[in-house]
Each structure stands twice: as C-alpha cells, then as structure tokens.
Amino acid sequence: QVQLVESGGGLVQAGDSLRLSCAASGRAFSSYSMGWFRQAPGKEREFVATITWSSATYLADSVKGRFTISRDNAKNTVYLQMNVLKPEDTAVYYCAARQYGSRSWNPIWGGEYGIWGQGTQVTVSS
C-alpha cells in the first residue's frame, strides 16, 4: 500500500500559478488512480482532478482550462499544475489514491479512494 505526501502549496496572488506534487511511497504506483481534492474552511471536500492508472483524466468544471493533472510513474509522483489561480481556489489540497480494481467506479467521488495524504495549504490573495 502506498503512502502519500503532498507538497508545493503556498501563498500566491490571483492570476499566479502553483504546481502541487504528491509523492507516493510503496510499490505498484502505476496501478493506482490518483486524485486531487480540496477543502475550504467551512465547506465540504470537493473533487478537483483525477488521473487514472491508464492516464485518463477528469477535471472539475470549476478548474477546467486552468488546472492540469499529470503523473510520472518513474518518480511515483502525481502533479497538479494550477494556473490563473483565483481566491476561490483557496483550500487545503489533498492527494488520494485508489488501487486498480476491475469494477466500474466513480473517479470524482472521494469515497472511492482508500489512501489520503495529509494535505497542503493553497492560499490565493486577491
């Protein structure tokens, strides 16, 4: 089973960019689908992006055209490139992993992911 550590968060101004990284320890990283979720103060956790084990990607409507998710299996790392950041992107961003399984699943539902990182804070000032 992998363990996840996020990095790359910080305080930026509106319009800036950040790249979050999620490093996974353990074996068989390439067999995991990886997701990014975020939670703002007082709000529920929400889906941001997913890249499956086969590199299919899904993005929330609120970030399409601004965020990109990618993975480097050689480095056991998944990335979230965030461009044109807005104050409403302010949240703790969590990386999550789901081991490959044969059944159909919902990539945007957090309950599908069994492994979570500790989160990294992203703050966007106006």
JSON list of C-alpha atoms in Angstrom, two decimals:
[
{"chain": "A", "resi": 1, "resn": "GLN", "atom": "CA", "xyz": [0.00, 0.00, 0.00]},
{"chain": "A", "resi": 2, "resn": "VAL", "atom": "CA", "xyz": [1.30, 3.44, -0.88]},
{"chain": "A", "resi": 3, "resn": "GLN", "atom": "CA", "xyz": [1.68, 6.41, 1.40]},
{"chain": "A", "resi": 4, "resn": "LEU", "atom": "CA", "xyz": [1.20, 9.93, 0.05]},
{"chain": "A", "resi": 5, "resn": "VAL", "atom": "CA", "xyz": [2.96, 13.21, 0.80]},
{"chain": "A", "resi": 6, "resn": "GLU", "atom": "CA", "xyz": [1.81, 16.45, -0.81]},
{"chain": "A", "resi": 7, "resn": "SER", "atom": "CA", "xyz": [3.99, 19.50, -1.37]},
{"chain": "A", "resi": 8, "resn": "GLY", "atom": "CA", "xyz": [4.04, 22.73, -3.32]},
{"chain": "A", "resi": 9, "resn": "GLY", "atom": "CA", "xyz": [1.34, 24.72, -1.60]},
{"chain": "A", "resi": 10, "resn": "GLY", "atom": "CA", "xyz": [1.78, 28.30, -0.56]},
{"chain": "A", "resi": 11, "resn": "LEU", "atom": "CA", "xyz": [0.51, 31.86, -0.63]},
{"chain": "A", "resi": 12, "resn": "VAL", "atom": "CA", "xyz": [0.15, 33.42, -4.06]},
{"chain": "A", "resi": 13, "resn": "GLN", "atom": "CA", "xyz": [-1.71, 36.26, -5.71]},
{"chain": "A", "resi": 14, "resn": "ALA", "atom": "CA", "xyz": [-4.67, 35.93, -8.01]},
{"chain": "A", "resi": 15, "resn": "GLY", "atom": "CA", "xyz": [-3.52, 35.06, -11.51]},
{"chain": "A", "resi": 16, "resn": "ASP", "atom": "CA", "xyz": [-0.38, 33.27, -10.34]},
{"chain": "A", "resi": 17, "resn": "SER", "atom": "CA", "xyz": [0.48, 29.61, -10.81]},
{"chain": "A", "resi": 18, "resn": "LEU", "atom": "CA", "xyz": [1.45, 26.78, -8.49]},
{"chain": "A", "resi": 19, "resn": "ARG", "atom": "CA", "xyz": [2.36, 23.17, -9.04]},
{"chain": "A", "resi": 20, "resn": "LEU", "atom": "CA", "xyz": [1.41, 20.69, -6.37]},
{"chain": "A", "resi": 21, "resn": "SER", "atom": "CA", "xyz": [3.21, 17.39, -6.11]},
{"chain": "A", "resi": 22, "resn": "CYS", "atom": "CA", "xyz": [2.13, 14.19, -4.46]},
{"chain": "A", "resi": 23, "resn": "ALA", "atom": "CA", "xyz": [4.91, 11.71, -3.86]},
{"chain": "A", "resi": 24, "resn": "ALA", "atom": "CA", "xyz": [3.94, 8.11, -3.23]},
{"chain": "A", "resi": 25, "resn": "SER", "atom": "CA", "xyz": [6.00, 5.60, -1.36]},
{"chain": "A", "resi": 26, "resn": "GLY", "atom": "CA", "xyz": [5.45, 1.91, -1.72]},
{"chain": "A", "resi": 27, "resn": "ARG", "atom": "CA", "xyz": [5.09, -0.40, -4.64]},
{"chain": "A", "resi": 28, "resn": "ALA", "atom": "CA", "xyz": [2.97, -0.55, -7.78]},
{"chain": "A", "resi": 29, "resn": "PHE", "atom": "CA", "xyz": [2.28, 3.18, -8.01]},
{"chain": "A", "resi": 30, "resn": "SER", "atom": "CA", "xyz": [1.41, 2.77, -11.67]},
{"chain": "A", "resi": 31, "resn": "SER", "atom": "CA", "xyz": [-1.56, 0.60, -10.74]},
{"chain": "A", "resi": 32, "resn": "TYR", "atom": "CA", "xyz": [-3.17, 3.36, -8.71]},
{"chain": "A", "resi": 33, "resn": "SER", "atom": "CA", "xyz": [-5.57, 6.01, -9.88]},
{"chain": "A", "resi": 34, "resn": "MET", "atom": "CA", "xyz": [-4.70, 9.33, -8.27]},
{"chain": "A", "resi": 35, "resn": "GLY", "atom": "CA", "xyz": [-6.99, 12.16, -7.34]},
{"chain": "A", "resi": 36, "resn": "TRP", "atom": "CA", "xyz": [-6.78, 15.68, -6.02]},
{"chain": "A", "resi": 37, "resn": "PHE", "atom": "CA", "xyz": [-9.48, 17.02, -3.74]},
{"chain": "A", "resi": 38, "resn": "ARG", "atom": "CA", "xyz": [-9.72, 20.26, -1.80]},
{"chain": "A", "resi": 39, "resn": "GLN", "atom": "CA", "xyz": [-11.48, 21.57, 1.24]},
{"chain": "A", "resi": 40, "resn": "ALA", "atom": "CA", "xyz": [-12.00, 25.23, 2.03]},
{"chain": "A", "resi": 41, "resn": "PRO", "atom": "CA", "xyz": [-12.81, 26.44, 5.56]},
{"chain": "A", "resi": 42, "resn": "GLY", "atom": "CA", "xyz": [-16.43, 25.75, 6.40]},
{"chain": "A", "resi": 43, "resn": "LYS", "atom": "CA", "xyz": [-17.03, 23.84, 3.20]},
{"chain": "A", "resi": 44, "resn": "GLU", "atom": "CA", "xyz": [-17.21, 20.21, 2.24]},
{"chain": "A", "resi": 45, "resn": "ARG", "atom": "CA", "xyz": [-14.40, 18.47, 0.48]},
{"chain": "A", "resi": 46, "resn": "GLU", "atom": "CA", "xyz": [-14.72, 18.72, -3.28]},
{"chain": "A", "resi": 47, "resn": "PHE", "atom": "CA", "xyz": [-13.27, 16.94, -6.26]},
{"chain": "A", "resi": 48, "resn": "VAL", "atom": "CA", "xyz": [-10.60, 18.74, -8.28]},
{"chain": "A", "resi": 49, "resn": "ALA", "atom": "CA", "xyz": [-8.94, 16.27, -10.65]},
{"chain": "A", "resi": 50, "resn": "THR", "atom": "CA", "xyz": [-8.19, 12.61, -11.23]},
{"chain": "A", "resi": 51, "resn": "ILE", "atom": "CA", "xyz": [-5.75, 10.72, -13.38]},
{"chain": "A", "resi": 52, "resn": "THR", "atom": "CA", "xyz": [-6.40, 7.02, -13.65]},
{"chain": "A", "resi": 53, "resn": "TRP", "atom": "CA", "xyz": [-3.88, 4.22, -13.76]},
{"chain": "A", "resi": 54, "resn": "SER", "atom": "CA", "xyz": [-4.30, 4.32, -17.57]},
{"chain": "A", "resi": 55, "resn": "SER", "atom": "CA", "xyz": [-3.78, 8.13, -17.58]},
{"chain": "A", "resi": 56, "resn": "ALA", "atom": "CA", "xyz": [-7.36, 9.09, -18.35]},
{"chain": "A", "resi": 57, "resn": "THR", "atom": "CA", "xyz": [-8.04, 12.45, -16.74]},
{"chain": "A", "resi": 58, "resn": "TYR", "atom": "CA", "xyz": [-11.06, 14.10, -15.18]},
{"chain": "A", "resi": 59, "resn": "LEU", "atom": "CA", "xyz": [-11.32, 17.71, -14.05]},
{"chain": "A", "resi": 60, "resn": "ALA", "atom": "CA", "xyz": [-13.92, 19.60, -12.10]},
{"chain": "A", "resi": 61, "resn": "ASP", "atom": "CA", "xyz": [-15.76, 22.19, -14.18]},
{"chain": "A", "resi": 62, "resn": "SER", "atom": "CA", "xyz": [-14.50, 24.94, -11.90]},
{"chain": "A", "resi": 63, "resn": "VAL", "atom": "CA", "xyz": [-10.88, 24.24, -12.83]},
{"chain": "A", "resi": 64, "resn": "LYS", "atom": "CA", "xyz": [-11.12, 23.17, -16.46]},
{"chain": "A", "resi": 65, "resn": "GLY", "atom": "CA", "xyz": [-8.87, 25.27, -18.64]},
{"chain": "A", "resi": 66, "resn": "ARG", "atom": "CA", "xyz": [-6.78, 26.34, -15.63]},
{"chain": "A", "resi": 67, "resn": "PHE", "atom": "CA", "xyz": [-5.61, 23.14, -13.91]},
{"chain": "A", "resi": 68, "resn": "THR", "atom": "CA", "xyz": [-3.84, 20.12, -15.35]},
{"chain": "A", "resi": 69, "resn": "ILE", "atom": "CA", "xyz": [-3.20, 16.77, -13.69]},
{"chain": "A", "resi": 70, "resn": "SER", "atom": "CA", "xyz": [-0.33, 14.53, -14.73]},
{"chain": "A", "resi": 71, "resn": "ARG", "atom": "CA", "xyz": [1.71, 11.66, -13.38]},
{"chain": "A", "resi": 72, "resn": "ASP", "atom": "CA", "xyz": [5.26, 10.39, -13.62]},
{"chain": "A", "resi": 73, "resn": "ASN", "atom": "CA", "xyz": [5.27, 6.73, -12.77]},
{"chain": "A", "resi": 74, "resn": "ALA", "atom": "CA", "xyz": [9.06, 6.59, -12.83]},
{"chain": "A", "resi": 75, "resn": "LYS", "atom": "CA", "xyz": [9.07, 9.11, -9.99]},
{"chain": "A", "resi": 76, "resn": "ASN", "atom": "CA", "xyz": [5.99, 7.78, -8.20]},
{"chain": "A", "resi": 77, "resn": "THR", "atom": "CA", "xyz": [4.57, 11.28, -8.34]},
{"chain": "A", "resi": 78, "resn": "VAL", "atom": "CA", "xyz": [1.37, 12.95, -9.46]},
{"chain": "A", "resi": 79, "resn": "TYR", "atom": "CA", "xyz": [1.20, 16.66, -10.19]},
{"chain": "A", "resi": 80, "resn": "LEU", "atom": "CA", "xyz": [-1.46, 19.30, -10.19]},
{"chain": "A", "resi": 81, "resn": "GLN", "atom": "CA", "xyz": [-0.48, 22.31, -12.27]},
{"chain": "A", "resi": 82, "resn": "MET", "atom": "CA", "xyz": [-2.66, 25.23, -11.27]},
{"chain": "A", "resi": 83, "resn": "ASN", "atom": "CA", "xyz": [-2.70, 28.33, -13.46]},
{"chain": "A", "resi": 84, "resn": "VAL", "atom": "CA", "xyz": [-4.68, 31.56, -13.27]},
{"chain": "A", "resi": 85, "resn": "LEU", "atom": "CA", "xyz": [-5.40, 30.95, -9.62]},
{"chain": "A", "resi": 86, "resn": "LYS", "atom": "CA", "xyz": [-8.42, 32.64, -8.08]},
{"chain": "A", "resi": 87, "resn": "PRO", "atom": "CA", "xyz": [-9.21, 33.46, -4.44]},
{"chain": "A", "resi": 88, "resn": "GLU", "atom": "CA", "xyz": [-11.93, 30.79, -4.55]},
{"chain": "A", "resi": 89, "resn": "ASP", "atom": "CA", "xyz": [-9.20, 28.19, -5.14]},
{"chain": "A", "resi": 90, "resn": "THR", "atom": "CA", "xyz": [-8.02, 28.76, -1.57]},
{"chain": "A", "resi": 91, "resn": "ALA", "atom": "CA", "xyz": [-8.22, 25.46, 0.28]},
{"chain": "A", "resi": 92, "resn": "VAL", "atom": "CA", "xyz": [-6.27, 22.56, 1.68]},
{"chain": "A", "resi": 93, "resn": "TYR", "atom": "CA", "xyz": [-5.48, 20.29, -1.23]},
{"chain": "A", "resi": 94, "resn": "TYR", "atom": "CA", "xyz": [-5.38, 16.55, -0.65]},
{"chain": "A", "resi": 95, "resn": "CYS", "atom": "CA", "xyz": [-3.92, 13.83, -2.78]},
{"chain": "A", "resi": 96, "resn": "ALA", "atom": "CA", "xyz": [-5.71, 10.47, -2.82]},
{"chain": "A", "resi": 97, "resn": "ALA", "atom": "CA", "xyz": [-5.04, 7.05, -4.27]},
{"chain": "A", "resi": 98, "resn": "ARG", "atom": "CA", "xyz": [-7.24, 4.21, -5.40]},
{"chain": "A", "resi": 99, "resn": "GLN", "atom": "CA", "xyz": [-5.77, 0.83, -6.22]},
{"chain": "A", "resi": 100, "resn": "TYR", "atom": "CA", "xyz": [-6.76, -0.69, -9.53]},
{"chain": "A", "resi": 101, "resn": "GLY", "atom": "CA", "xyz": [-9.91, -2.74, -9.47]},
{"chain": "A", "resi": 102, "resn": "SER", "atom": "CA", "xyz": [-11.95, -4.36, -12.19]},
{"chain": "A", "resi": 103, "resn": "ARG", "atom": "CA", "xyz": [-15.33, -2.93, -11.19]},
{"chain": "A", "resi": 104, "resn": "SER", "atom": "CA", "xyz": [-16.62, 0.35, -12.57]},
{"chain": "A", "resi": 105, "resn": "TRP", "atom": "CA", "xyz": [-16.15, 3.30, -10.26]},
{"chain": "A", "resi": 106, "resn": "ASN", "atom": "CA", "xyz": [-16.79, 7.00, -9.90]},
{"chain": "A", "resi": 107, "resn": "PRO", "atom": "CA", "xyz": [-13.49, 8.90, -10.18]},
{"chain": "A", "resi": 108, "resn": "ILE", "atom": "CA", "xyz": [-14.91, 12.12, -8.78]},
{"chain": "A", "resi": 109, "resn": "TRP", "atom": "CA", "xyz": [-16.23, 10.62, -5.54]},
{"chain": "A", "resi": 110, "resn": "GLY", "atom": "CA", "xyz": [-13.84, 10.79, -2.62]},
{"chain": "A", "resi": 111, "resn": "GLY", "atom": "CA", "xyz": [-15.24, 7.60, -1.14]},
{"chain": "A", "resi": 112, "resn": "GLU", "atom": "CA", "xyz": [-13.61, 5.62, -3.92]},
{"chain": "A", "resi": 113, "resn": "TYR", "atom": "CA", "xyz": [-10.14, 6.47, -2.65]},
{"chain": "A", "resi": 114, "resn": "GLY", "atom": "CA", "xyz": [-8.72, 4.48, 0.22]},
{"chain": "A", "resi": 115, "resn": "ILE", "atom": "CA", "xyz": [-5.45, 6.32, 0.77]},
{"chain": "A", "resi": 116, "resn": "TRP", "atom": "CA", "xyz": [-5.06, 10.03, 1.53]},
{"chain": "A", "resi": 117, "resn": "GLY", "atom": "CA", "xyz": [-2.22, 12.42, 2.13]},
{"chain": "A", "resi": 118, "resn": "GLN", "atom": "CA", "xyz": [-2.04, 14.99, 4.90]},
{"chain": "A", "resi": 119, "resn": "GLY", "atom": "CA", "xyz": [-2.84, 17.94, 2.65]},
{"chain": "A", "resi": 120, "resn": "THR", "atom": "CA", "xyz": [-1.10, 21.12, 1.57]},
{"chain": "A", "resi": 121, "resn": "GLN", "atom": "CA", "xyz": [-2.46, 24.62, 2.00]},
{"chain": "A", "resi": 122, "resn": "VAL", "atom": "CA", "xyz": [-3.03, 26.84, -1.02]},
{"chain": "A", "resi": 123, "resn": "THR", "atom": "CA", "xyz": [-3.97, 30.45, -0.34]},
{"chain": "A", "resi": 124, "resn": "VAL", "atom": "CA", "xyz": [-4.77, 32.85, -3.17]},
{"chain": "A", "resi": 125, "resn": "SER", "atom": "CA", "xyz": [-4.98, 36.51, -2.29]},
{"chain": "A", "resi": 126, "resn": "SER", "atom": "CA", "xyz": [-6.99, 38.98, -4.35]}
]
